[in-house]
Amino acid sequence: MALADYVAGSEDNFVKMMNHYFDKLGLQNTHFETVHGLDAPGQFSSALDMAKLSRVIIHGEPDFYAMYSEKTLTWNGITQNNRNGLLWDNALHVDGLKTGHTETAGFNIIASNVVGKHRLIAVVMGGKSRRVSYWYGVRIPLIPCNCSMPVKKLAARTSGTAIRIRSR
């Protein structure tokens, strides 16, 4: 919230900036009401919009994206682990993005890796549990031999919305 005040002068102005940025990117299935992304009436997003935003971050802000692969952060002598447990899965080579959970939205994760010459981005939204969302919903599309698994099967396994895209 302090960042929103610093960048935009107020939280409301920052929310307007976020919505304007999504409009500019052509992402029409996301609307923000808060700066922090917690549940709020009228706030929504789609897995496809989150995947497209992830692609913009990965390719447009590589220095910023590198922060998502950090497994730990130490500040003032306190070390926090990244909540994206897939970063520790050496078979997948996941290099970051975002996890989250709210009562209304369920368990959500965006993860990315590189397989051969292709970057893969997997998004699961609305999962009923962290285990199902992270380990089944995301792990499967990021494994090289399963890159062609239909999105419908992923959605059925996670009980949420799942999407996998290739990013050049």
GROMACS .gro file of N, CA and C in nm, residues 70-75 77-83 88:
model
   42
   70GLU      N    1   1.396  -1.654  -0.667
   70GLU     CA    2   1.466  -1.656  -0.538
   70GLU      C    3   1.393  -1.749  -0.442
   71LYS      N    4   1.465  -1.845  -0.385
   71LYS     CA    5   1.403  -1.941  -0.294
   71LYS      C    6   1.387  -1.885  -0.154
   72THR      N    7   1.474  -1.792  -0.116
   72THR     CA    8   1.464  -1.733   0.017
   72THR      C    9   1.495  -1.584   0.010
   73LEU      N   10   1.448  -1.513   0.110
   73LEU     CA   11   1.477  -1.371   0.126
   73LEU      C   12   1.509  -1.347   0.273
   74THR      N   13   1.621  -1.285   0.297
   74THR     CA   14   1.659  -1.252   0.434
   74THR      C   15   1.659  -1.101   0.449
   75TRP      N   16   1.589  -1.052   0.550
   75TRP     CA   17   1.581  -0.909   0.578
   75TRP      C   18   1.582  -0.892   0.730
   77GLY      N   19   1.778  -1.005   0.945
   77GLY     CA   20   1.807  -1.129   1.015
   77GLY      C   21   1.695  -1.232   1.012
   78ILE      N   22   1.588  -1.204   0.941
   78ILE     CA   23   1.476  -1.298   0.931
   78ILE      C   24   1.473  -1.353   0.789
   79THR      N   25   1.474  -1.487   0.777
   79THR     CA   26   1.471  -1.551   0.646
   79THR      C   27   1.332  -1.607   0.620
   80GLN      N   28   1.277  -1.574   0.505
   80GLN     CA   29   1.147  -1.625   0.461
   80GLN      C   30   1.170  -1.712   0.338
   81ASN      N   31   1.105  -1.828   0.334
   81ASN     CA   32   1.111  -1.913   0.216
   81ASN      C   33   1.005  -1.871   0.116
   82ASN      N   34   1.037  -1.882  -0.012
   82ASN     CA   35   0.939  -1.859  -0.118
   82ASN      C   36   0.831  -1.966  -0.104
   83ARG      N   37   0.706  -1.929  -0.114
   83ARG     CA   38   0.596  -2.025  -0.097
   83ARG      C   39   0.571  -2.110  -0.222
   88TRP      N   40   1.177  -2.590  -0.571
   88TRP     CA   41   1.267  -2.691  -0.516
   88TRP      C   42   1.261  -2.822  -0.593
   0.00000   0.00000   0.00000
